[in-house]
Coordinates of C-alpha atoms and ligand atoms in Angstrom, one line a residue:
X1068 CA 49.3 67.4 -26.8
X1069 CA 51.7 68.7 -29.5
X1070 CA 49.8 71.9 -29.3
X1071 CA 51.2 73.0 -25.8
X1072 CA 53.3 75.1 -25.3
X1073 CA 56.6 74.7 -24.3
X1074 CA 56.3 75.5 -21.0
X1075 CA 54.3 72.4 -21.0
X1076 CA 56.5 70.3 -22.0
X1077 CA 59.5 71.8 -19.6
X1078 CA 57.3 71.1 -17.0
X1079 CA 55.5 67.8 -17.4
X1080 CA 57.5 64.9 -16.8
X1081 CA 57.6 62.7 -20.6
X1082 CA 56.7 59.3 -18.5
X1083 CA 53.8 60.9 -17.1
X1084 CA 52.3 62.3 -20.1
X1085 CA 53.6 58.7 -21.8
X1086 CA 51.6 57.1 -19.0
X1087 CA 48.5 59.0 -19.7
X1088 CA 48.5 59.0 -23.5
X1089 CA 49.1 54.8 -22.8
X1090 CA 47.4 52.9 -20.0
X1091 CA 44.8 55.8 -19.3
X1092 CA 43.5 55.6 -22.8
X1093 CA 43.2 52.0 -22.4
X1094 CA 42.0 51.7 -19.2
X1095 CA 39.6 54.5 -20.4
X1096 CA 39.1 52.1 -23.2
X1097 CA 38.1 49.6 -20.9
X1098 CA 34.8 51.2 -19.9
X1099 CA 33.7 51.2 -23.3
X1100 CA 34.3 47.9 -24.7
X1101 CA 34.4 46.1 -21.2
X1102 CA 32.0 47.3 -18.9
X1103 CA 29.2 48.8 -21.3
X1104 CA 29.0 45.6 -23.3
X1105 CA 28.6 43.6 -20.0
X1106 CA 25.7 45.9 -18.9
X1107 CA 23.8 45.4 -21.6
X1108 CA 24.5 41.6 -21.8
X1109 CA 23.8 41.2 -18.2
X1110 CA 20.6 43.6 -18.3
X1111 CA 18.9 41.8 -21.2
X1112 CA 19.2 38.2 -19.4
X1113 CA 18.2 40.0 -15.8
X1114 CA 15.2 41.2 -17.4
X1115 CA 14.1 38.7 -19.5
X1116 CA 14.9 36.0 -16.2
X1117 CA 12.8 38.6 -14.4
X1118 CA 9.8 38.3 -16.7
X1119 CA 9.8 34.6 -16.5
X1120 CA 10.1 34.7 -12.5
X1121 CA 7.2 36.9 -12.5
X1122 CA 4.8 34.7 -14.4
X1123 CA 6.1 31.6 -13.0
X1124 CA 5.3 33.1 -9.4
X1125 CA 5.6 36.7 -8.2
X1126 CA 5.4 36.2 -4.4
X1127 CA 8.5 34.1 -4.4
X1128 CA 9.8 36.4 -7.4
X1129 CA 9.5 39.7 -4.8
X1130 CA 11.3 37.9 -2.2
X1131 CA 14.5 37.0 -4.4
X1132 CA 14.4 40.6 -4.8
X1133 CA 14.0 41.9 -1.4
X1134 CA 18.1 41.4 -1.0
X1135 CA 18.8 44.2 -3.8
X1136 CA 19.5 46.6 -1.0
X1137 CA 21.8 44.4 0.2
X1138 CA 23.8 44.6 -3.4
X1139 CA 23.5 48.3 -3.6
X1140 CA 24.8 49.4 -0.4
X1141 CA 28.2 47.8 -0.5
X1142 CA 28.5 48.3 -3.8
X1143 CA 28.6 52.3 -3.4
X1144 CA 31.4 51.7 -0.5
X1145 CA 33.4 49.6 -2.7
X1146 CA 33.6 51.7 -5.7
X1147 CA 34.5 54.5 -3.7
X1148 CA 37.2 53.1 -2.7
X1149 CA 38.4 51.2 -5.3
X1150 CA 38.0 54.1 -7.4
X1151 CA 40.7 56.0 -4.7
X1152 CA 42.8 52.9 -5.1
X1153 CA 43.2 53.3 -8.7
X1154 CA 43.9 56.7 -8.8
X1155 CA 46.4 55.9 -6.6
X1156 CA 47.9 53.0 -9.2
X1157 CA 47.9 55.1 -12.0
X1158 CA 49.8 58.1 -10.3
X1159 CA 52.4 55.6 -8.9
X1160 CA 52.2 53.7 -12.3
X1161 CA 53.0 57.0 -14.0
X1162 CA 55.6 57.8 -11.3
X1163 CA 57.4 54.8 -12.4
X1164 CA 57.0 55.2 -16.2
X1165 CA 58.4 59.0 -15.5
X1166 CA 61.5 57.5 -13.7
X1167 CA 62.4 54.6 -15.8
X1168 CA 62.2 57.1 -19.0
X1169 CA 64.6 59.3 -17.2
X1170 CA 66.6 56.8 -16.1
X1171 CA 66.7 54.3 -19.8
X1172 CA 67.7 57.0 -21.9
X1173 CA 71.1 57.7 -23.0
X1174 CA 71.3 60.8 -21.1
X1175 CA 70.2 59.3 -17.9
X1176 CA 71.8 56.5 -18.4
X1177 CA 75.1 58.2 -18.8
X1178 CA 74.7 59.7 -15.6
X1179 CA 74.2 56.4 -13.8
X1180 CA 77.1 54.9 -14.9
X1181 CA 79.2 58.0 -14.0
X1182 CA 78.1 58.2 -10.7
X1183 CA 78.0 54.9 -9.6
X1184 CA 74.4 55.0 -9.3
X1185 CA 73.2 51.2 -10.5
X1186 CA 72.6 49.9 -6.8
X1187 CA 70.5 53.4 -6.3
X1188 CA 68.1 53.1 -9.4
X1189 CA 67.5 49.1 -9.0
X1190 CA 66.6 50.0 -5.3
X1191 CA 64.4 53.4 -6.2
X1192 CA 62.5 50.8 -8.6
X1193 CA 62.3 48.1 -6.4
X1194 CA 60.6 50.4 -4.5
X1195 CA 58.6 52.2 -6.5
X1196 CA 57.0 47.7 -7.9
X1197 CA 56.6 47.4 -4.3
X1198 CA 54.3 50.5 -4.2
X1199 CA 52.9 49.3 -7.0
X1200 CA 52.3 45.8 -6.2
X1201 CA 51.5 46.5 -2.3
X1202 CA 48.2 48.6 -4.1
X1203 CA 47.6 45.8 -6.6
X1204 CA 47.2 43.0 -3.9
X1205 CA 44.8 46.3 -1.6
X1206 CA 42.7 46.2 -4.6
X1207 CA 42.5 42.0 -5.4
X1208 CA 41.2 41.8 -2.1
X1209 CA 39.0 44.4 -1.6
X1210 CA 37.4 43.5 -5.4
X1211 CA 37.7 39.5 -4.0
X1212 CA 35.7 40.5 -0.3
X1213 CA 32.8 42.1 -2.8
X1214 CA 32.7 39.5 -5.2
X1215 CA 32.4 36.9 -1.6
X1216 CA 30.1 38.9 -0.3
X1217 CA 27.8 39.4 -3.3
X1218 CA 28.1 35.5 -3.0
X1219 CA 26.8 35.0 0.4
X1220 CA 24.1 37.5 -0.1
X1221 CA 22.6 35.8 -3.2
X1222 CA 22.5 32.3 -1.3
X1223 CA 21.0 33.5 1.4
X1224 CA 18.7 34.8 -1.8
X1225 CA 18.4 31.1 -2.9
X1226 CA 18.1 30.0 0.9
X1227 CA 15.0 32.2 1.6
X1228 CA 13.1 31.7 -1.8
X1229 CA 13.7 27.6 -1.4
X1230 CA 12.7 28.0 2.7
X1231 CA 9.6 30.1 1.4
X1232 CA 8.6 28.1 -1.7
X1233 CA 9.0 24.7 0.2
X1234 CA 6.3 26.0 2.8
X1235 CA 4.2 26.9 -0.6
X1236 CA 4.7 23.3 -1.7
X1237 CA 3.6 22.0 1.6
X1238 CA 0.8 23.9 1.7
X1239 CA 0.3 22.7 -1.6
X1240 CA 0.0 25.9 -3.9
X1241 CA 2.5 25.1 -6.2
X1242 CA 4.2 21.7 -7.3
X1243 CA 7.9 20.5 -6.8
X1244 CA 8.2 21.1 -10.1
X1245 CA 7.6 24.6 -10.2
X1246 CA 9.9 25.3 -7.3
X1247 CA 13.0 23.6 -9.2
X1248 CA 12.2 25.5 -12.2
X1249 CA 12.4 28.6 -9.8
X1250 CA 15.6 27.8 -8.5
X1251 CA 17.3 27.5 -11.6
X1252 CA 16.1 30.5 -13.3
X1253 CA 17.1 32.1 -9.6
X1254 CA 20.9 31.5 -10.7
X1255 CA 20.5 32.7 -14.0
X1256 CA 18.5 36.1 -12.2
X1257 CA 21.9 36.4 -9.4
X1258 CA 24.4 35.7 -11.4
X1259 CA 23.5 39.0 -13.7
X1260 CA 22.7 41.4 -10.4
X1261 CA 26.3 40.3 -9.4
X1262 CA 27.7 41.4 -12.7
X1263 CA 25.9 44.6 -12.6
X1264 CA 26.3 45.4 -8.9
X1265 CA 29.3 45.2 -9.7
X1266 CA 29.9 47.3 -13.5
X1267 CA 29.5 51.0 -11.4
X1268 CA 32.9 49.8 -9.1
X1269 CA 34.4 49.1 -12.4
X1270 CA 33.3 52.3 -14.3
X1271 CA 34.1 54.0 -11.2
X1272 CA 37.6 53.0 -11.6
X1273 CA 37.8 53.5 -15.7
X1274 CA 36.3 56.7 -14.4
X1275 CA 40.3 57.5 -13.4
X1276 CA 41.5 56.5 -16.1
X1277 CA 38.8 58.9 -18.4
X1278 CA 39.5 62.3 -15.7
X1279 CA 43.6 61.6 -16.3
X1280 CA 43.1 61.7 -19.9
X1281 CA 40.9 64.7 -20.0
X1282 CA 42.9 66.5 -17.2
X1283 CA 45.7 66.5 -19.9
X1284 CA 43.5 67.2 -22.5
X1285 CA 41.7 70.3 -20.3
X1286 CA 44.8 72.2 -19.7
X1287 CA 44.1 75.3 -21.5
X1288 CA 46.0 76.0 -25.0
X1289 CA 48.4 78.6 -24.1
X1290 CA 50.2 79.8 -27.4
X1291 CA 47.1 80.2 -29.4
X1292 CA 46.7 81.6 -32.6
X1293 CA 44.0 84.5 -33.0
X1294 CA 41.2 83.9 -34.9
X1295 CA 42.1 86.7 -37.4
X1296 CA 45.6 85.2 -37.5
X1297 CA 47.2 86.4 -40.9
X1298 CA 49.5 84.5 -43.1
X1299 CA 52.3 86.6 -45.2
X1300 CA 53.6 85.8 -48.2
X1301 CA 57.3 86.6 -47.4
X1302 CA 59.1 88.6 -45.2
X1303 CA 62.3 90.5 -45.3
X1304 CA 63.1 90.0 -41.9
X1305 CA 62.9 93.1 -39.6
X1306 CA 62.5 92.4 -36.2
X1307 CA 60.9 94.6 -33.5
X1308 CA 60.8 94.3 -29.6
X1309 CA 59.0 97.1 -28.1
X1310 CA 59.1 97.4 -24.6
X1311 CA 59.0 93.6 -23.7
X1312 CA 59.0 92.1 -20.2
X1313 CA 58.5 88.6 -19.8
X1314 CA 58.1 86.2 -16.8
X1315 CA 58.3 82.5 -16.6
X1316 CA 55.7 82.2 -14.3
X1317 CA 52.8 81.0 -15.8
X1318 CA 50.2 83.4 -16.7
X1319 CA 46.3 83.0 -14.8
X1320 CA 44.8 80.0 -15.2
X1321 CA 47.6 78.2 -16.9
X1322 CA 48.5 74.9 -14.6
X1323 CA 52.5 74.1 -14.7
X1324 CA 52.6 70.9 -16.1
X1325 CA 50.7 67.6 -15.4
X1326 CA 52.5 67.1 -12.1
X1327 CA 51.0 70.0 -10.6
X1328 CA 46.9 69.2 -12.5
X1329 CA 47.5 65.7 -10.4
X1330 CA 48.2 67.1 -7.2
X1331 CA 45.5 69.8 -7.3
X1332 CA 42.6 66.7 -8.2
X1333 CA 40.4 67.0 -10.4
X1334 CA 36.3 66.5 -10.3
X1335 CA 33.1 67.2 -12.7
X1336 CA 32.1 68.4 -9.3
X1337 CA 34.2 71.2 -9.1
X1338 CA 34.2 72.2 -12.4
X1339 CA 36.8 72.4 -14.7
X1340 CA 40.6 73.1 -14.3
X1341 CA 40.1 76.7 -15.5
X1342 CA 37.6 77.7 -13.0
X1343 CA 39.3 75.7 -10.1
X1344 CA 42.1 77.6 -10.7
X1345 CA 40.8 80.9 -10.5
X1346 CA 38.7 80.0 -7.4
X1347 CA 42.3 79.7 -6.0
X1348 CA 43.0 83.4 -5.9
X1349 CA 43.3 83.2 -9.9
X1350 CA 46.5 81.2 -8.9
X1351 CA 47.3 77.7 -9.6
X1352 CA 48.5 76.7 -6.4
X1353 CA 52.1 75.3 -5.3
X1354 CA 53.5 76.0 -8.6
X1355 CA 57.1 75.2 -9.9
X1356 CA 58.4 78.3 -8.7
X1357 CA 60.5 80.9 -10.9
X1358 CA 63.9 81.4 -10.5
X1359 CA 63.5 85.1 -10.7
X1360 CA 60.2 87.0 -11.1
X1361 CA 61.1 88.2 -14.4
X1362 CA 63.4 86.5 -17.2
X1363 CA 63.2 90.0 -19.1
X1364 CA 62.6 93.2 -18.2
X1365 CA 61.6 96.0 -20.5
X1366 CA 63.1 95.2 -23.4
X1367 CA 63.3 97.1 -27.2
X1368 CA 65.3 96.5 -30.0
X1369 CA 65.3 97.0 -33.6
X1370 CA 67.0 94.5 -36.2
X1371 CA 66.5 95.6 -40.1
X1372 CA 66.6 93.2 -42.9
X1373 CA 69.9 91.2 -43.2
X1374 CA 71.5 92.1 -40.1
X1375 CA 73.5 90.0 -37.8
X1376 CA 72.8 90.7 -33.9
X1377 CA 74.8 89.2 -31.6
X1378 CA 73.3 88.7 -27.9
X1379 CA 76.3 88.8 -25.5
X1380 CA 75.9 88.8 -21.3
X1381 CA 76.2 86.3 -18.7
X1382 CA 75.1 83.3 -18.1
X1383 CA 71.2 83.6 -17.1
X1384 CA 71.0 87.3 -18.5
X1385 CA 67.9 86.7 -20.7
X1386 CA 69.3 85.6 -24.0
X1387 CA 67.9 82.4 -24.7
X1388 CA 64.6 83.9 -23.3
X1389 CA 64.8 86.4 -26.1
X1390 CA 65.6 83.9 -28.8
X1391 CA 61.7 81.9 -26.9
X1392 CA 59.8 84.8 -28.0
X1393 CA 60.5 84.9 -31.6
X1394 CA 58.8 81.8 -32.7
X1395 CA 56.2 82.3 -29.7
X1396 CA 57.6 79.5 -27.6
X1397 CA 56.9 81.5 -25.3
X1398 CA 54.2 84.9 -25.1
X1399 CA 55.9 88.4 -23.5
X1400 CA 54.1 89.2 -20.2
X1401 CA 54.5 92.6 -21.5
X1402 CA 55.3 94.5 -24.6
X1403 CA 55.1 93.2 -28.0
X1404 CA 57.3 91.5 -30.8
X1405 CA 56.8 92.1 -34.3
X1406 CA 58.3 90.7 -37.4
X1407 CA 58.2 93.5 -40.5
X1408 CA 56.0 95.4 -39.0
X1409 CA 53.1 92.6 -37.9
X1410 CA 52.5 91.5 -33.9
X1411 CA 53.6 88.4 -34.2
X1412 CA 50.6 87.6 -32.2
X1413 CA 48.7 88.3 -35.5
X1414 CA 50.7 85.9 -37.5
X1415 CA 49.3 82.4 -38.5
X1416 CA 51.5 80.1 -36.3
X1417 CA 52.8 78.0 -39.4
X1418 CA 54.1 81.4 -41.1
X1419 CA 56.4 82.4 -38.4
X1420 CA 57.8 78.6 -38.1
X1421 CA 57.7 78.8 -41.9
X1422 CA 60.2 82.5 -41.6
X1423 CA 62.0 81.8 -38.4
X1424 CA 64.8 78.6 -38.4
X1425 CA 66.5 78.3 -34.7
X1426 CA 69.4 75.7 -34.0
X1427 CA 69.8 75.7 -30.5
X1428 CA 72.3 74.8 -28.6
X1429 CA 71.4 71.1 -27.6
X1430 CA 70.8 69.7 -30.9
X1431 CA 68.3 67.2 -30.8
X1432 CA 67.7 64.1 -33.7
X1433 CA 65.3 61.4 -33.9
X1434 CA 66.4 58.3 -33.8
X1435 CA 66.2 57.7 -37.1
X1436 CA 68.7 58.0 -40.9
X1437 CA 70.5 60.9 -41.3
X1438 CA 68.6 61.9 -44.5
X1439 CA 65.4 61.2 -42.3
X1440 CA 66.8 64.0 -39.8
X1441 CA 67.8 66.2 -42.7
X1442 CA 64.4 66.6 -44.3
X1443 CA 62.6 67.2 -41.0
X1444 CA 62.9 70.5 -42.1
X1445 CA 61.6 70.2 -45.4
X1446 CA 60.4 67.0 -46.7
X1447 CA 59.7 68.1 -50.0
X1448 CA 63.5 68.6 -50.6
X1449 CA 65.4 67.2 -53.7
X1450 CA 68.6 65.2 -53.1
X1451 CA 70.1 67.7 -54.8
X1452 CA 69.0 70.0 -52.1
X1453 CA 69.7 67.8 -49.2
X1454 CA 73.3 67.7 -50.7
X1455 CA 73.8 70.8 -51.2
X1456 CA 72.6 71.8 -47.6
X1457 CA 74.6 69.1 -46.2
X1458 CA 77.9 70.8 -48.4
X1459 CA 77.2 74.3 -46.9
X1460 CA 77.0 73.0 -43.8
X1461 CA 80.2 71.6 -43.7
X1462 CA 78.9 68.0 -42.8
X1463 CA 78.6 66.3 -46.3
X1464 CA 82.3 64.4 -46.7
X1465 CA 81.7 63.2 -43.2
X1466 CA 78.3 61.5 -44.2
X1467 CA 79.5 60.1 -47.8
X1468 CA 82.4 58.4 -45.4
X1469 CA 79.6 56.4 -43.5
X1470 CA 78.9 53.0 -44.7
X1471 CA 75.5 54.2 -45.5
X1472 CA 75.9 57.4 -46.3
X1473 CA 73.0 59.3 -45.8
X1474 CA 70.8 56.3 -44.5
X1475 CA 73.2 55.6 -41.7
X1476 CA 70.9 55.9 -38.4
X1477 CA 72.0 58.3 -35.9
X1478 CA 70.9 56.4 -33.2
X1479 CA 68.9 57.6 -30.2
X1480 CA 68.8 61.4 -29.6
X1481 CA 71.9 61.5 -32.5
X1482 CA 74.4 60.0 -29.9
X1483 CA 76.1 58.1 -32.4
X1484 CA 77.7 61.2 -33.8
X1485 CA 79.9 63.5 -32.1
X1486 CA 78.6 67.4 -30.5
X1487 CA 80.2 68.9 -33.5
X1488 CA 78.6 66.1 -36.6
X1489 CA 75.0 66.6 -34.3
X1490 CA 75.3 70.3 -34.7
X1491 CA 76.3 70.4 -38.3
X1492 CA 74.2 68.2 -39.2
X1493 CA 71.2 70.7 -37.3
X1494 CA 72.9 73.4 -39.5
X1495 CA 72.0 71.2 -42.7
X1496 CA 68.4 70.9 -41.3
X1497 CA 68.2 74.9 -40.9
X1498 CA 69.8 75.4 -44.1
X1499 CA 67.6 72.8 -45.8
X1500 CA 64.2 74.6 -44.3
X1501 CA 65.5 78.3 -45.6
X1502 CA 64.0 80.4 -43.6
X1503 CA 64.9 84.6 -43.5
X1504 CA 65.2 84.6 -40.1
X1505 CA 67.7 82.3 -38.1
X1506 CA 68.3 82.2 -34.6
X1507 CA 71.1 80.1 -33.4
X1508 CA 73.2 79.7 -30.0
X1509 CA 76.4 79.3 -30.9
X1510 CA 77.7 76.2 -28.9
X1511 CA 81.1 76.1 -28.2
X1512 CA 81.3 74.0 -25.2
X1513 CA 82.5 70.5 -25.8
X1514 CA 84.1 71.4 -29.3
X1515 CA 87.2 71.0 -30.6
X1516 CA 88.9 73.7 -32.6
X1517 CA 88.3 72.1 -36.2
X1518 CA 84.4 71.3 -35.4
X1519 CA 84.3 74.6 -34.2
X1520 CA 86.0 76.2 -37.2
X1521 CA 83.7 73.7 -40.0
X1522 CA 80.9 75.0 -37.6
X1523 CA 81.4 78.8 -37.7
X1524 CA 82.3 78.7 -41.7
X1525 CA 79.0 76.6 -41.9
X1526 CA 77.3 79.4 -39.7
X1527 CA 79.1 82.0 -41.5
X1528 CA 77.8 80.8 -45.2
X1529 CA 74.1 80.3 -44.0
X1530 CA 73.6 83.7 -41.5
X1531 CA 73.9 85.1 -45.4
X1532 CA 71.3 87.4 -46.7
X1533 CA 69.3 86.2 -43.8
X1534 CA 68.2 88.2 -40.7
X1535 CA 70.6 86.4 -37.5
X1536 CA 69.5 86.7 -33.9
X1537 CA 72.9 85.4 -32.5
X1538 CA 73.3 84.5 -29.3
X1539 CA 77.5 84.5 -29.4
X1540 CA 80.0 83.2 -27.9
X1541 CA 83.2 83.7 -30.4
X1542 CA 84.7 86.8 -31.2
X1543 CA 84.8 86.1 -34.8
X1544 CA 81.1 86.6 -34.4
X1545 CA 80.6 89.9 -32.0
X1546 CA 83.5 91.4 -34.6
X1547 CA 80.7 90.4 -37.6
X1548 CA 78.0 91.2 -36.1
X1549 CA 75.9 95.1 -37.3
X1550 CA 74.9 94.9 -33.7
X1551 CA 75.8 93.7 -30.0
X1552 CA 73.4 94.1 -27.5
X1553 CA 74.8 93.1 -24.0
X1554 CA 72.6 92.2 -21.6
X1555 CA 72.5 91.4 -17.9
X1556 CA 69.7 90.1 -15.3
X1557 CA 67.4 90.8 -17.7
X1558 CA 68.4 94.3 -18.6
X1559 CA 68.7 95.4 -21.5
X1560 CA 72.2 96.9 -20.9
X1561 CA 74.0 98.2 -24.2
X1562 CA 73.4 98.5 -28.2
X1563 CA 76.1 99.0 -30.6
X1564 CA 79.6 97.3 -32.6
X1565 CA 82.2 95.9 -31.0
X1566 CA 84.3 99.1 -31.1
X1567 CA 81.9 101.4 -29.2
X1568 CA 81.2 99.3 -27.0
X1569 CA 84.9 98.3 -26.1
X1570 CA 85.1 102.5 -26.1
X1571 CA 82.4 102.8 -23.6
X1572 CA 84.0 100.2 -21.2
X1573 CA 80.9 98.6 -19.5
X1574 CA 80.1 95.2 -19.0
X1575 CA 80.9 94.3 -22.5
X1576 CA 84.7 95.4 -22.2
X1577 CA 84.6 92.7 -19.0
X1578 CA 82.8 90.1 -21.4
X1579 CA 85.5 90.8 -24.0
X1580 CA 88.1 90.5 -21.5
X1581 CA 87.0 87.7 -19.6
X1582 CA 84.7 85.2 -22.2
X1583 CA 85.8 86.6 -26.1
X1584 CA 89.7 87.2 -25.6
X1585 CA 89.4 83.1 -24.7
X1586 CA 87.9 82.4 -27.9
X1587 CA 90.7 84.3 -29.6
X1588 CA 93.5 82.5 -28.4
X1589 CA 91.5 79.4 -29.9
X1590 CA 91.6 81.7 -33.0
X1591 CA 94.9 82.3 -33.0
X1592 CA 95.8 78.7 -32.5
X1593 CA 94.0 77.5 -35.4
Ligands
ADP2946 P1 71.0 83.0 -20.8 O1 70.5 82.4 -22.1 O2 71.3 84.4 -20.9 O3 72.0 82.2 -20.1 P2 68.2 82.4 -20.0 O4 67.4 83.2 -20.9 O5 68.3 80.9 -20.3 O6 69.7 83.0 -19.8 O7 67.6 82.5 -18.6 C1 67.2 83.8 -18.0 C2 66.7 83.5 -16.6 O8 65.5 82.8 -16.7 C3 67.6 82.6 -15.7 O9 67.6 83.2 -14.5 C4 67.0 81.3 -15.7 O10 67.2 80.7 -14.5 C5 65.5 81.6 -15.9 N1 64.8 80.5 -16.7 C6 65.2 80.0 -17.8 N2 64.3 79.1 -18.3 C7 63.4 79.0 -17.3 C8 62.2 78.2 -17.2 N3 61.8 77.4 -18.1 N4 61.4 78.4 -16.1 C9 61.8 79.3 -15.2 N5 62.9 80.1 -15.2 C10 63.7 79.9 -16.3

C-alpha cells in the first residue's frame, strides 16, 4: 500500500483502506484456518464413516446417499447469495470505518463541534449500524433456513434408511442389530455432509473478503521506478522542466482510488482490474472528475545550483502541482523533469527523496515525541545534530521549555503545538534530513507576526547553499529570490526578479499590489 502513489491516497478514503487491510485480511484469514481445516476434518470422518457403511451394508448405504442432490442444490443458491450479502457487509462495514475515521479525528472532530453537528453524526451512524445490523440479521437467517433445511433433509435420510432397513429386518436379511449399528454411524455420515455442504457458502463468502484484499493489492503501481533506475552520488541541484504539461486525471488503466475499484466489481471472471478497465474504452469509468483538464500546461524552466525560485500566482495556478512533480508524487502527462541533467524518471526513487526535502504547507506529525518526529527524517542523527537542527530552525528554546523537552508528545497530527511550533518543528525535520534541494510553501495563514518572523529566519538560514523551489507568499522572499516565475491557470506566465517584473507590469505588478504589499505592512510592523 505504501507504494501508491499519491493520487491514491488523495483518493481512497483511509477507513476504507483501514477496513480492508483489517477485517478483509481476517475474514480472508478465516478461509484458511476455519473452513480448510473443517474440510479436511469433516472429509476424513465422511469417508472413513462411508467405508464402514459400505461393508456393513451397501444397499441401505446407497440409499442414505441418494439425498446428496438434495444438499447440493440449495447449497449453490445459498452461497450465492450469501456471498452477495457479504459483499454487501463489508462495503457498508468499510463505509462506516471511512466515516467514523473522518469524523474521530481532531480535524473532523473540530468541525463537528463548530458546526453544531453532534445530533447529525450520532444519527448518520445510527444509520449507517442499522444498515449494518439490518444485513447481519438477512444473513443469520438465510445461514439459520440452510442449516434447518440441511436438517430436515438428513432425517428424512434417517427416516428412509430405518423405513428400508426395517423391511430388510422383516424379511430377515439382516439383524436388529445391524440396523442400530447403521443408524448410528448414519449420524456420524450426516452430520459431516452438513459441514461440508455447507464449507463452499462459507468460502464463498471469505471469497469477499480475499477479492477486496486483492482489489487493493491489484491496482496497478503508478509511480514506478524503471528497471535501469540509476542512483547518484550527489547532486548540485539544477533543476530542469522541459515542456511539461500535466493533468490530474489519472492516466489509462489507473483506477481513482478504492472507492471507484468497489463500484466497478471485481471478478476472476472478468479478468483483472487492468484489462477491465481498458475493455471500458481504456477508461476507468465514473471517475472522480478533474477540476480542470490540465493542472499545467506546457511548462519549462531552468533553476542552476543554489538558486532561490519563488513560485508566485493565484490561488489554483499550478504551483503546488509543480512542487508534486519534483519528488514524483506525481508523473507529467507530458514533458520531462530532470534534476542535473538526469530524467528524473531515471533516478532510483530513494535518491530523489534522499536530494529533494519539501515542507509543505500543512505540516503533518505522528502522534508521537518531538525527538521521534525530529528524526523521521534521519534516524541516524546525533543529538548533537537534532539540536543543532532544532537551533536553526528557530524551535529549540521552545522545546527545552517543555516539561520533557524533546520527549514531550505532540499529540495526534501535532495538535498540541501551535501552526507556527508544527511548522518549525517540520523545518527541524527538513534541516535534520539535509537534502540540496528544498521545496517549501511558505504558510502564512494562521500566523502571527513573531512565528512568522522565527519562521522566515529559520527558512532563510536553511534555503542556504541549497537549491529552493519556493512557493511565496512574503515579499521578503520574492525580493530574495534569483527568480520569480508568475504563473496563472496553469500558464506559465513570466520569469525574472522582482524589479523587471514590477517594470513589465503584468500580473505580477497586480500580485504585488494586491497579495505582497499585505505582507509588507506585516513587515513594517514588526
Ligand atoms: P496553487 O498551488 O497554485 O494554488 P494547485 O497546484 O494546488 O494550485 O492546483 C492547480 C489546479 O489543480 C487547481 O485548479 C486545483 O483545483 C487542481 N487540483 C489540485 N489538486 C488536485 C487533485 N488532487 N485532483 C484534481 N485536481 C487537483
Amino acid at each position: 500500500m505504501l507504494r501508491m502513489s499519491l493520487r491514491f491516497f488523495t483518493q481512497t478514503r483511509t477507513g476504507e483502506l483501514m477496513s480492508r487491510l483489517n477485517n478483509d485480511v481476517v475474514g480472508a484469514q478465516r478461509a484458511v484456518t476455519g473452513t480448510m481445516v473443517t474440510i479436511v476434518s469433516n472429509l476424513v470422518t465422511f469417508i472413513s464413516v462411508l467405508i464402514v457403511m459400505l461393508i456393513l451394508d451397501w444397499r441401505l448405504t446407497l440409499l442414505a446417499l441418494a439425498i446428496l442432490p438434495l444438499f447440493i442444490f440449495p447449497a449453490r443458491r445459498v452461497a450465492r447469495k450469501l456471498r452477495a450479502i457479504r459483499r454487501q457487509s463489508m462495503e457498508l462495514n468499510a463505509e462506516m470505518n471511512a466515516s467514523m475515521n473522518e469524523t474521530l479525528n481532531v480535524s473532523g472532530a473540530l468541525l463537528v463541534k463548530l458546526f453544531g453537528r453532534e445530533q447529525y453524526e450520532i444519527d448518520k451512524f445510527a444509520s449507517h449500524a442499522a444498515q449494518v445490523r439490518d444485513i447481519g440479521v438477512d444473513s443469520a437467517v438465510i445461514s439459520q433456513w440452510f442449516f434447518l433445511s440441511l436438517g430436515i433433509v438428513s432425517a428424512i435420510g434417517t427416516a428412509a434408511v430405518y423405513w428400508a432397513g426395517g423391511h430388510l429386518v422383516l424379511a430377515g436379511v439382516f439383524t436388529i442389530g445391524t440396523i442400530v449399528a447403521f443408524g448410528a454411524y448414519l449420524t456420524q455420515l450426516y452430520g459431516p455432509l452438513i459441514s461440508l455442504t455447507n464449507a463452499p457458502v462459507e468460502f464463498a463468502q471469505s471469497m469477499v473478503s480475499f477479492e477486496r484484499v486483492f482489489e487493493a493489492l491489484d491496482i496497478p503501481i503508478e509511480i514506478k521506478e524503471s528497471a535501469d533506475a540509476v542512483s547518484i552520488d550527489s547532486v548540485s541541484g539544477s533543476i530542469t522542466f522541459d515542456d511539461v504539461s500535466f493533468s490530474y486525471v489519472e492516466p489509462e488503466g489507473q483506477p481513482a482510488g478504492l472507492a471507484e475499484v468497489t463500484r466497478l466489481g471485481w471478478g476472476a471472471d472478468r479478468g483483472t482490474l487492468l484489462r477491465r478497465g481498458k475493455q471500458q474504452n481504456g477508461k476507468f469509468q465514473d471517475s472522480l472528475a478533474p477540476i480542470h483538464q490540465f493542472a499545467l500546461k506546457n511548462i519549462s524552466f531552468s533553476i542552476s545550483p543554489g538558486e532561490l525560485v519563488a513560485l508566485v500566482g493565484p490561488s489554483g495556478a499550478g504551483k503546488t502541482t509543480i512542487t508534486y512533480l519534483l519528488p514524483r508524487l506525481y508523473d507529467p502527462t507530458d514533458g520531462t523533469v530532470s534534476i542535473d541533467g538526469h530524467d528524473i524518471k531515471d533516478l532510483k526513487l530513494s535518491a530523489l527523496s534522499e536530494y529533494i526535502g519539501m515542507v509543505t504547507q500543512d505540516t503533518y506529525l505522528f502522534y508521537d515525541t518531538i525527538r521521534a518526529n525530529l528524526l523521521y527524517s534521519r534516524n541516524t542523527a546525533s543529538e548533537i545534530e537534532m539540536i543543532s537542527a532544532a537551533k536553526d530552525a528557530n524551535i529549540h528554546e521552545f522545546i527545552s521549555e517543555l516539561p520533557d523537552g524533546y520527549d514531550t508528545v505532540v499529540g495526534e497530527r501535532g495538535y498540541r503545538l501551535s501552526g507556527g511550533e508544527r511548522q518549525r518543528i517540520a523545518i527541524a525535520r527538513v534541516i535534520l534530513k539535509n537534502p540540496q534541494i528544498l521545496v517549501l510553501d511558505e504558510a502564512t495563514s494562521h500566523l502571527d507576526s513573531l512565528s512568522e518572523a522565527l519562521i522566515q529566519e529559520a527558512l532563510q538560514r536553511v534555503m542556504r547553499d541549497r537549491t529552493s523551489l519556493v512557493i511565496a507568499h512574503r515579499l521578503s522572499t520574492v525580493l530574495a529570490a534569483d527568480k520569480i516565475i508568475v504563473m496563472d491557470k496553469g500558464h506559465l506566465v513570466d520569469v525574472g526578479s522582482h524589479s523587471e517584473l514590477l517594470e513589465k507590469g503584468g500580473l505580477y505588478t497586480s500580485l504585488y499590489e494586491t497579495q505582497f504589499n499585505v505582507s509588507q505592512v506585516d513587515e513594517v510592523l514588526e
